[in-house]
Amino acid sequence: MAVVQNVLEPATVRAHFPALDQRVHGHPLIYLDSAATAQRPNAVLDAVRDFYERDNANVHRGLYELSRRATESFEAAREVVARFVGAAEPAELVWTRGTTEAINLVALTWGWANLREGDEIVVTMLEHHSNLVPWQLVAQRTGAKLRRVDIDDEGRLRLDQLDELLGERTRLVAVGHVSNALGTINPVREIVERAKAVGAKVLVDGAQGAPHHKVDVQALGCDFYALSGHKMGAPMGIGALWARRELLEEMPPWQGGGEMIETVELEHSTWAAVPHKFEAGTPNVAGAVGMAAAAEYIESLGYDAIAAHERALVRYGLERLSAVEGLRLFGPEDPEERTAVFSFALEGVHPHDVATILDAEGIAVRAGHHCTQPLMRRLGVPATTRASCWVYNTTDELDRLAEGLEAARRIFA
Ligand code: PLP
């Protein structure tokens, strides 16, 4: 039983993830980099292996058994992931390589078709480069302008400033569900309400949302939701864009090739129905199958149990890490406003040295700008060290992290 009375049972959950069962530099691995990519549960590894062992064939238009099975698995996976995010129908779910590709798809199709000189795109100080650079590119080409919502000293979005920025020129608000660098959970529902009041569309970067929270795109009220499989236990190279059907219908295709067409002449073509219009070329079928298995695995643990586990880790981590001398933690102080992502600076020790010292103890953390350079500048640091947790992490591991940091301080003292 992985879940007992709505609480994750750590030993059982950990046993689902074979990669965790190894020693690194002579120490048991402590994996604290799930915001970069999560480890994969057996349910996903088995699903991918089963697909390649039994059903592997190219999808759609195949008239033989394996191709039929592969197509069925691919479209069944779409149904699972569509349900996982609360889509009204599977056709609203476009497979992509991940969040980055999903956002670029929206920028290059909806953005190009709808943005004009003087239009405004509102982003935030917390955005990952994936939810900033695509908008810069489309702004440069269309004459639209980027506006940015700042954060307060705890790394929470300044909604008062959002109100000032929103206006009749706002066409789109692009906001992350959860900050990968600070763990801040953004009030997306509230942001959507305010954006809708001025008639703007809302794109949610859900890369860090989907692994932790029940995503319900209908309840959020957004127009686009982007997610990555590998952050939620699925293989790399698969992800999805959810968008309301009427938007997908209006959006022009972006990549041309096989699969996305209905008829092809020399000079022009007509397009396949959504979502296939956006899926040129051979798709990552095994990835889609793996992403569906990951979604079902998360659901089998249960969102209440995941939330309770994360809250316990957040509370414990905030308290334990605050006790490390010379450690400055970034992000909201209120555990309810953040996920179990701990971004920090250790006085006198460069973040890369912190990560290297921890690695020698078998502790995997990330050091750098976390693809959020504007945010790092806002915080006044070149980089932070980040420890990020998921369903398999324990408070014991956070103790080991804190001890490793104390040792690092002693080395550099
Ligand atoms: N957005 C956020 C908030 C992220 O954390 C990441 C990955 O770190 C991305 C977007 C990009 O995701 P991917 O590299 O899977 O496309």
Short mmCIF file of C-alpha atoms and ligand atoms in Angstrom, two decimals:
data_model
loop_
_atom_site.label_atom_id
_atom_site.label_comp_id
_atom_site.label_asym_id
_atom_site.label_seq_id
_atom_site.Cartn_x
_atom_site.Cartn_y
_atom_site.Cartn_z
CA MET A 1 0.00 0.00 0.00
CA ALA A 2 1.59 3.25 -1.16
CA VAL A 3 -1.05 5.34 0.56
CA VAL A 4 -2.18 4.81 4.15
CA GLN A 5 -4.92 7.10 5.49
CA ASN A 6 -4.25 9.61 2.76
CA VAL A 7 -0.55 9.82 3.57
CA LEU A 8 2.16 8.50 1.27
CA GLU A 9 4.03 5.55 2.72
CA PRO A 10 7.64 6.56 1.89
CA ALA A 11 9.25 3.11 1.70
CA THR A 12 6.54 1.80 -0.62
CA VAL A 13 6.56 4.84 -2.87
CA ARG A 14 10.36 4.77 -3.09
CA ALA A 15 10.27 1.12 -4.11
CA HIS A 16 8.28 2.19 -7.19
CA PHE A 17 11.30 4.17 -8.46
CA PRO A 18 14.24 1.86 -9.27
CA ALA A 19 16.68 4.72 -9.94
CA LEU A 20 16.48 5.75 -6.29
CA ASP A 21 17.94 2.45 -5.19
CA GLN A 22 21.61 3.14 -5.88
CA ARG A 23 24.73 4.48 -4.24
CA VAL A 24 26.53 7.53 -5.56
CA HIS A 25 30.13 8.17 -4.49
CA GLY A 26 29.61 5.48 -1.84
CA HIS A 27 26.45 7.06 -0.37
CA PRO A 28 22.78 6.25 -0.88
CA LEU A 29 21.46 8.55 -3.58
CA ILE A 30 19.40 11.48 -2.33
CA TYR A 31 17.67 12.86 -5.37
CA LEU A 32 16.59 16.47 -4.84
CA ASP A 33 16.33 17.71 -8.43
CA SER A 34 12.80 16.73 -9.40
CA ALA A 35 11.95 20.25 -10.57
CA ALA A 36 14.50 19.68 -13.34
CA THR A 37 13.29 16.16 -14.05
CA ALA A 38 11.58 13.58 -11.88
CA GLN A 39 12.57 9.93 -11.58
CA ARG A 40 10.36 7.37 -13.35
CA PRO A 41 8.14 4.86 -11.56
CA ASN A 42 8.03 1.21 -12.67
CA ALA A 43 4.51 1.79 -13.97
CA VAL A 44 5.96 4.12 -16.62
CA LEU A 45 9.04 2.03 -17.39
CA ASP A 46 6.82 -1.06 -17.83
CA ALA A 47 4.34 0.74 -20.06
CA VAL A 48 7.09 2.00 -22.37
CA ARG A 49 8.78 -1.40 -22.47
CA ASP A 50 5.48 -3.19 -23.14
CA PHE A 51 4.77 -0.83 -26.00
CA TYR A 52 8.12 -1.45 -27.66
CA GLU A 53 8.01 -5.19 -26.98
CA ARG A 54 4.50 -5.87 -28.29
CA ASP A 55 2.89 -2.99 -30.16
CA ASN A 56 5.70 -1.03 -31.80
CA ALA A 57 4.62 0.25 -35.22
CA ASN A 58 3.95 3.64 -36.74
CA VAL A 59 0.54 5.07 -35.95
CA HIS A 60 -2.48 6.08 -38.06
CA ARG A 61 -3.25 4.70 -41.51
CA GLY A 62 -1.65 1.33 -40.76
CA LEU A 63 -3.83 -1.55 -41.90
CA TYR A 64 -2.13 -4.27 -39.91
CA GLU A 65 -2.55 -5.43 -36.33
CA LEU A 66 0.52 -3.84 -34.73
CA SER A 67 -0.16 -0.45 -36.26
CA ARG A 68 -3.78 -0.67 -35.14
CA ARG A 69 -2.68 -1.48 -31.60
CA ALA A 70 -0.08 1.30 -31.60
CA THR A 71 -2.68 3.79 -32.81
CA GLU A 72 -5.15 2.63 -30.18
CA SER A 73 -2.54 2.97 -27.43
CA PHE A 74 -1.54 6.42 -28.67
CA GLU A 75 -5.11 7.73 -28.77
CA ALA A 76 -6.02 6.00 -25.50
CA ALA A 77 -3.03 7.80 -23.93
CA ARG A 78 -4.41 11.09 -25.24
CA GLU A 79 -7.73 10.31 -23.55
CA VAL A 80 -5.99 9.65 -20.22
CA VAL A 81 -3.89 12.81 -20.28
CA ALA A 82 -6.85 14.90 -21.50
CA ARG A 83 -8.87 13.64 -18.52
CA PHE A 84 -5.85 14.20 -16.25
CA VAL A 85 -5.92 17.95 -17.01
CA GLY A 86 -9.72 18.21 -17.11
CA ALA A 87 -10.07 18.75 -20.88
CA ALA A 88 -13.61 18.73 -22.28
CA GLU A 89 -12.53 16.16 -24.91
CA PRO A 90 -9.37 14.35 -26.03
CA ALA A 91 -9.17 16.47 -29.21
CA GLU A 92 -8.20 19.44 -27.03
CA LEU A 93 -4.92 17.72 -26.14
CA VAL A 94 -2.02 18.21 -28.57
CA TRP A 95 1.10 16.11 -28.02
CA THR A 96 4.32 18.10 -27.95
CA ARG A 97 7.91 17.46 -26.90
CA GLY A 98 7.22 19.26 -23.64
CA THR A 99 6.24 22.59 -22.15
CA THR A 100 8.75 24.54 -24.23
CA GLU A 101 7.37 23.21 -27.48
CA ALA A 102 3.77 23.69 -26.31
CA ILE A 103 4.39 27.38 -25.56
CA ASN A 104 6.25 27.90 -28.83
CA LEU A 105 3.33 26.31 -30.64
CA VAL A 106 0.96 28.88 -29.15
CA ALA A 107 3.37 31.76 -29.80
CA LEU A 108 3.93 30.80 -33.42
CA THR A 109 0.31 30.06 -34.27
CA TRP A 110 -2.10 31.94 -32.03
CA GLY A 111 0.50 34.68 -31.43
CA TRP A 112 1.31 35.33 -35.06
CA ALA A 113 -2.32 35.20 -36.10
CA ASN A 114 -3.60 37.50 -33.37
CA LEU A 115 -0.90 39.91 -32.18
CA ARG A 116 -0.44 43.32 -33.80
CA GLU A 117 1.69 46.40 -33.25
CA GLY A 118 0.90 47.94 -29.88
CA ASP A 119 -0.77 44.82 -28.44
CA GLU A 120 0.52 43.74 -25.06
CA ILE A 121 1.59 40.39 -23.62
CA VAL A 122 1.82 40.30 -19.83
CA VAL A 123 4.41 37.96 -18.31
CA THR A 124 5.79 37.78 -14.77
CA MET A 125 9.14 38.05 -13.04
CA LEU A 126 8.86 34.37 -12.10
CA GLU A 127 8.70 32.98 -15.64
CA HIS A 128 11.00 30.25 -16.87
CA HIS A 129 12.77 31.30 -20.09
CA SER A 130 10.37 28.94 -21.90
CA ASN A 131 7.51 31.23 -21.03
CA LEU A 132 9.39 34.41 -21.86
CA VAL A 133 11.65 33.95 -24.89
CA PRO A 134 8.88 32.64 -27.24
CA TRP A 135 6.91 35.82 -26.42
CA GLN A 136 9.96 37.98 -27.06
CA LEU A 137 10.36 36.38 -30.48
CA VAL A 138 6.72 36.86 -31.40
CA ALA A 139 6.75 40.43 -30.02
CA GLN A 140 9.78 41.31 -32.13
CA ARG A 141 8.03 40.06 -35.25
CA THR A 142 4.58 41.48 -34.64
CA GLY A 143 5.37 44.77 -32.89
CA ALA A 144 3.58 43.62 -29.72
CA LYS A 145 5.09 44.66 -26.38
CA LEU A 146 5.98 42.66 -23.30
CA ARG A 147 4.89 43.93 -19.89
CA ARG A 148 6.00 42.28 -16.67
CA VAL A 149 4.43 41.75 -13.24
CA ASP A 150 7.00 42.07 -10.46
CA ILE A 151 7.25 40.01 -7.25
CA ASP A 152 7.29 41.08 -3.63
CA ASP A 153 10.22 40.35 -1.32
CA GLU A 154 8.96 36.83 -0.67
CA GLY A 155 8.74 35.98 -4.35
CA ARG A 156 4.95 36.29 -4.65
CA LEU A 157 3.40 37.94 -7.67
CA ARG A 158 2.32 41.55 -7.15
CA LEU A 159 -1.31 41.26 -8.16
CA ASP A 160 -1.79 45.00 -7.49
CA GLN A 161 0.69 45.57 -10.33
CA LEU A 162 -1.10 43.08 -12.56
CA ASP A 163 -4.22 45.24 -12.26
CA GLU A 164 -2.24 48.27 -13.35
CA LEU A 165 -0.79 46.46 -16.37
CA LEU A 166 -4.02 44.89 -17.61
CA GLY A 167 -5.92 47.01 -20.08
CA GLU A 168 -7.61 47.10 -23.45
CA ARG A 169 -4.27 46.42 -25.19
CA THR A 170 -3.62 43.23 -23.25
CA ARG A 171 -4.07 40.24 -25.56
CA LEU A 172 -2.41 37.56 -23.48
CA VAL A 173 -1.27 36.85 -19.94
CA ALA A 174 1.42 34.13 -19.80
CA VAL A 175 1.99 32.87 -16.28
CA GLY A 176 3.50 29.85 -14.59
CA HIS A 177 1.34 27.68 -12.34
CA VAL A 178 4.23 27.11 -9.92
CA SER A 179 7.65 28.78 -10.00
CA ASN A 180 10.42 26.29 -10.74
CA ALA A 181 13.00 28.55 -9.09
CA LEU A 182 11.19 29.51 -5.86
CA GLY A 183 8.30 27.07 -5.56
CA THR A 184 5.76 29.90 -5.36
CA ILE A 185 2.25 28.67 -6.18
CA ASN A 186 0.66 31.41 -8.24
CA PRO A 187 -3.02 32.32 -7.79
CA VAL A 188 -3.80 31.31 -11.35
CA ARG A 189 -7.58 31.28 -10.95
CA GLU A 190 -7.53 34.87 -9.71
CA ILE A 191 -5.14 35.95 -12.48
CA VAL A 192 -7.42 34.37 -15.08
CA GLU A 193 -10.44 36.24 -13.70
CA ARG A 194 -8.64 39.56 -13.89
CA ALA A 195 -7.29 38.85 -17.38
CA LYS A 196 -10.72 37.80 -18.63
CA ALA A 197 -12.19 41.06 -17.36
CA VAL A 198 -10.14 42.87 -20.04
CA GLY A 199 -10.76 40.21 -22.67
CA ALA A 200 -7.23 38.76 -22.62
CA LYS A 201 -6.34 35.12 -23.19
CA VAL A 202 -4.36 33.27 -20.52
CA LEU A 203 -1.62 30.72 -21.07
CA VAL A 204 -0.54 28.73 -18.03
CA ASP A 205 2.92 27.16 -17.96
CA GLY A 206 2.04 24.03 -16.02
CA ALA A 207 5.47 22.34 -16.09
CA GLN A 208 5.70 22.54 -12.31
CA GLY A 209 1.94 22.40 -11.67
CA ALA A 210 0.94 19.03 -13.06
CA PRO A 211 3.31 16.89 -10.90
CA HIS A 212 1.97 18.40 -7.68
CA HIS A 213 -1.64 19.52 -8.06
CA LYS A 214 -4.82 18.30 -9.61
CA VAL A 215 -4.96 20.31 -12.82
CA ASP A 216 -8.45 21.28 -13.88
CA VAL A 217 -8.26 23.56 -16.86
CA GLN A 218 -12.02 24.19 -16.77
CA ALA A 219 -11.91 25.32 -13.15
CA LEU A 220 -8.83 27.46 -13.82
CA GLY A 221 -10.66 29.07 -16.72
CA CYS A 222 -7.45 29.50 -18.75
CA ASP A 223 -7.16 29.19 -22.53
CA PHE A 224 -3.90 27.26 -22.86
CA TYR A 225 -2.15 24.91 -20.43
CA ALA A 226 1.32 23.52 -21.20
CA LEU A 227 2.93 20.56 -19.45
CA SER A 228 5.99 18.28 -19.62
CA GLY A 229 5.90 14.52 -19.14
CA HIS A 230 9.37 14.23 -17.65
CA LYS A 231 8.52 16.45 -14.67
CA MET A 232 5.75 14.03 -13.67
CA GLY A 233 7.50 10.70 -14.05
CA ALA A 234 6.99 10.16 -17.80
CA PRO A 235 9.77 9.82 -20.39
CA MET A 236 11.68 12.82 -21.74
CA GLY A 237 10.59 14.25 -25.08
CA ILE A 238 6.85 14.10 -24.47
CA GLY A 239 4.47 16.73 -23.20
CA ALA A 240 1.21 18.33 -24.11
CA LEU A 241 -0.64 21.50 -24.89
CA TRP A 242 -4.23 21.76 -23.80
CA ALA A 243 -6.31 24.45 -25.48
CA ARG A 244 -10.01 25.01 -25.89
CA ARG A 245 -11.27 23.44 -29.12
CA GLU A 246 -12.48 26.69 -30.67
CA LEU A 247 -9.02 28.20 -30.26
CA LEU A 248 -7.31 25.17 -31.77
CA GLU A 249 -9.76 25.29 -34.68
CA GLU A 250 -8.91 28.94 -35.38
CA MET A 251 -5.15 28.58 -34.99
CA PRO A 252 -3.15 27.95 -38.18
CA PRO A 253 -0.84 24.92 -38.27
CA TRP A 254 2.81 25.50 -37.47
CA GLN A 255 4.93 22.56 -38.62
CA GLY A 256 4.12 21.02 -41.98
CA GLY A 257 4.57 17.39 -42.93
CA GLY A 258 2.89 14.04 -42.77
CA GLU A 259 -0.03 13.46 -40.44
CA MET A 260 -1.15 17.10 -40.17
CA ILE A 261 -2.75 17.25 -43.63
CA GLU A 262 -6.02 16.22 -45.19
CA THR A 263 -5.14 16.68 -48.89
CA VAL A 264 -1.90 17.84 -50.53
CA GLU A 265 -1.51 19.51 -53.94
CA LEU A 266 1.69 20.96 -55.36
CA GLU A 267 0.99 24.53 -54.25
CA HIS A 268 -1.27 24.09 -51.26
CA SER A 269 -2.75 21.67 -48.78
CA THR A 270 -5.71 21.35 -46.46
CA TRP A 271 -5.37 20.45 -42.82
CA ALA A 272 -6.31 17.48 -40.71
CA ALA A 273 -8.80 18.01 -37.90
CA VAL A 274 -7.56 19.09 -34.47
CA PRO A 275 -5.46 17.96 -32.70
CA HIS A 276 -3.67 16.24 -35.61
CA LYS A 277 -3.30 19.57 -37.44
CA PHE A 278 -0.56 20.38 -34.90
CA GLU A 279 1.16 17.00 -34.90
CA ALA A 280 3.32 16.82 -38.04
CA GLY A 281 5.53 13.78 -38.44
CA THR A 282 5.89 10.54 -36.52
CA PRO A 283 4.90 11.24 -32.93
CA ASN A 284 6.57 10.00 -29.75
CA VAL A 285 4.10 7.16 -29.30
CA ALA A 286 5.96 5.38 -26.50
CA GLY A 287 6.34 8.73 -24.77
CA ALA A 288 2.59 9.33 -24.93
CA VAL A 289 1.94 5.85 -23.55
CA GLY A 290 4.45 6.58 -20.77
CA MET A 291 2.85 9.93 -19.99
CA ALA A 292 -0.55 8.31 -19.62
CA ALA A 293 1.01 5.73 -17.26
CA ALA A 294 2.57 8.58 -15.25
CA ALA A 295 -0.78 10.38 -15.01
CA GLU A 296 -2.45 7.19 -13.80
CA TYR A 297 0.37 6.58 -11.33
CA ILE A 298 -0.06 10.07 -9.84
CA GLU A 299 -3.82 9.52 -9.63
CA SER A 300 -3.25 6.16 -7.91
CA LEU A 301 -1.27 7.92 -5.16
CA GLY A 302 -4.05 10.49 -4.83
CA TYR A 303 -3.80 14.26 -4.79
CA ASP A 304 -4.73 14.57 -1.13
CA ALA A 305 -1.93 12.23 -0.14
CA ILE A 306 0.54 14.00 -2.45
CA ALA A 307 -0.48 17.39 -1.03
CA ALA A 308 -0.19 16.22 2.57
CA HIS A 309 3.24 14.73 1.85
CA GLU A 310 4.45 17.91 0.16
CA ARG A 311 3.13 20.15 2.93
CA ALA A 312 4.98 18.06 5.50
CA LEU A 313 8.19 18.34 3.45
CA VAL A 314 7.75 22.10 2.98
CA ARG A 315 7.21 22.72 6.69
CA TYR A 316 10.08 20.48 7.71
CA GLY A 317 12.44 21.81 5.05
CA LEU A 318 11.75 25.46 5.83
CA GLU A 319 12.39 24.91 9.50
CA ARG A 320 15.45 22.66 9.13
CA LEU A 321 17.15 24.75 6.44
CA SER A 322 16.47 28.02 8.28
CA ALA A 323 18.52 26.60 11.13
CA VAL A 324 21.62 26.30 8.89
CA GLU A 325 23.90 29.20 9.73
CA GLY A 326 24.46 31.66 6.87
CA LEU A 327 21.67 30.18 4.72
CA ARG A 328 19.28 32.57 2.99
CA LEU A 329 16.12 30.93 1.72
CA PHE A 330 14.19 32.49 -1.14
CA GLY A 331 10.47 32.21 -1.76
CA PRO A 332 7.30 32.53 0.33
CA GLU A 333 7.50 32.00 4.08
CA ASP A 334 3.98 30.60 4.28
CA PRO A 335 4.15 26.84 3.53
CA GLU A 336 0.67 27.04 1.98
CA GLU A 337 1.98 29.33 -0.73
CA ARG A 338 4.75 27.10 -2.04
CA THR A 339 5.77 23.62 -3.10
CA ALA A 340 8.72 21.67 -1.69
CA VAL A 341 11.30 23.57 -3.72
CA PHE A 342 14.04 25.12 -1.60
CA SER A 343 16.14 27.74 -3.33
CA PHE A 344 18.88 29.26 -1.25
CA ALA A 345 22.21 31.03 -1.00
CA LEU A 346 24.85 29.85 1.46
CA GLU A 347 26.97 32.71 2.70
CA GLY A 348 30.57 32.50 1.50
CA VAL A 349 30.03 29.45 -0.73
CA HIS A 350 29.31 29.68 -4.45
CA PRO A 351 26.16 27.71 -5.44
CA HIS A 352 28.22 25.52 -7.79
CA ASP A 353 30.58 24.64 -4.93
CA VAL A 354 27.58 23.84 -2.73
CA ALA A 355 26.24 21.45 -5.38
CA THR A 356 29.65 19.83 -5.89
CA ILE A 357 30.19 19.29 -2.17
CA LEU A 358 26.70 17.79 -1.82
CA ASP A 359 27.29 15.55 -4.84
CA ALA A 360 30.26 14.00 -3.04
CA GLU A 361 27.73 12.94 -0.38
CA GLY A 362 25.40 11.45 -3.00
CA ILE A 363 23.00 14.41 -2.78
CA ALA A 364 21.77 15.68 -6.17
CA VAL A 365 20.74 19.34 -6.20
CA ARG A 366 20.86 21.95 -8.95
CA ALA A 367 22.86 25.17 -8.93
CA GLY A 368 22.46 27.95 -11.45
CA HIS A 369 19.91 30.42 -12.71
CA HIS A 370 17.28 27.71 -13.26
CA CYS A 371 16.37 29.28 -16.63
CA THR A 372 15.09 32.35 -14.79
CA GLN A 373 17.80 34.96 -15.35
CA PRO A 374 15.50 38.00 -14.88
CA LEU A 375 14.35 36.55 -11.55
CA MET A 376 17.95 35.98 -10.39
CA ARG A 377 18.74 39.61 -11.21
CA ARG A 378 15.64 40.69 -9.29
CA LEU A 379 16.82 38.66 -6.27
CA GLY A 380 20.28 40.21 -6.63
CA VAL A 381 22.11 36.88 -7.02
CA PRO A 382 23.82 35.29 -10.04
CA ALA A 383 22.47 31.87 -9.11
CA THR A 384 20.95 29.85 -6.30
CA THR A 385 21.25 26.28 -5.13
CA ARG A 386 17.93 24.49 -5.43
CA ALA A 387 16.73 21.32 -3.74
CA SER A 388 13.40 20.17 -5.15
CA CYS A 389 11.27 17.30 -3.90
CA TRP A 390 8.63 15.00 -5.20
CA VAL A 391 6.54 12.11 -3.89
CA TYR A 392 9.55 9.94 -2.99
CA ASN A 393 11.51 12.39 -0.85
CA THR A 394 11.61 12.16 2.93
CA THR A 395 12.34 14.43 5.89
CA ASP A 396 15.41 12.26 6.59
CA GLU A 397 16.78 13.30 3.22
CA LEU A 398 16.21 16.95 4.11
CA ASP A 399 18.19 16.33 7.31
CA ARG A 400 21.03 14.92 5.23
CA LEU A 401 20.84 17.97 2.98
CA ALA A 402 21.03 20.33 5.94
CA GLU A 403 23.99 18.41 7.39
CA GLY A 404 25.74 18.56 3.99
CA LEU A 405 25.22 22.32 3.92
CA GLU A 406 26.58 22.71 7.42
CA ALA A 407 29.65 20.74 6.34
CA ALA A 408 30.04 22.97 3.26
CA ARG A 409 29.98 26.05 5.49
CA ARG A 410 32.70 24.56 7.67
CA ILE A 411 34.91 23.83 4.63
CA PHE A 412 34.66 27.44 3.45
CA ALA A 413 34.73 29.11 6.88
N1 PLP B 1 8.48 25.99 -17.43
C1 PLP B 1 8.90 25.67 -16.20
C2 PLP B 1 8.28 26.37 -15.02
C3 PLP B 1 9.89 24.73 -16.03
O1 PLP B 1 10.31 24.41 -14.81
C4 PLP B 1 10.44 24.09 -17.17
C5 PLP B 1 11.56 23.14 -17.03
O2 PLP B 1 12.40 23.27 -16.17
C6 PLP B 1 9.96 24.45 -18.42
C7 PLP B 1 8.98 25.40 -18.52
C8 PLP B 1 10.49 23.81 -19.67
O3 PLP B 1 10.09 22.50 -19.70
P1 PLP B 1 10.66 21.49 -20.83
O4 PLP B 1 12.15 21.63 -20.77
O5 PLP B 1 10.18 20.16 -20.39
O6 PLP B 1 10.09 21.93 -22.12
#
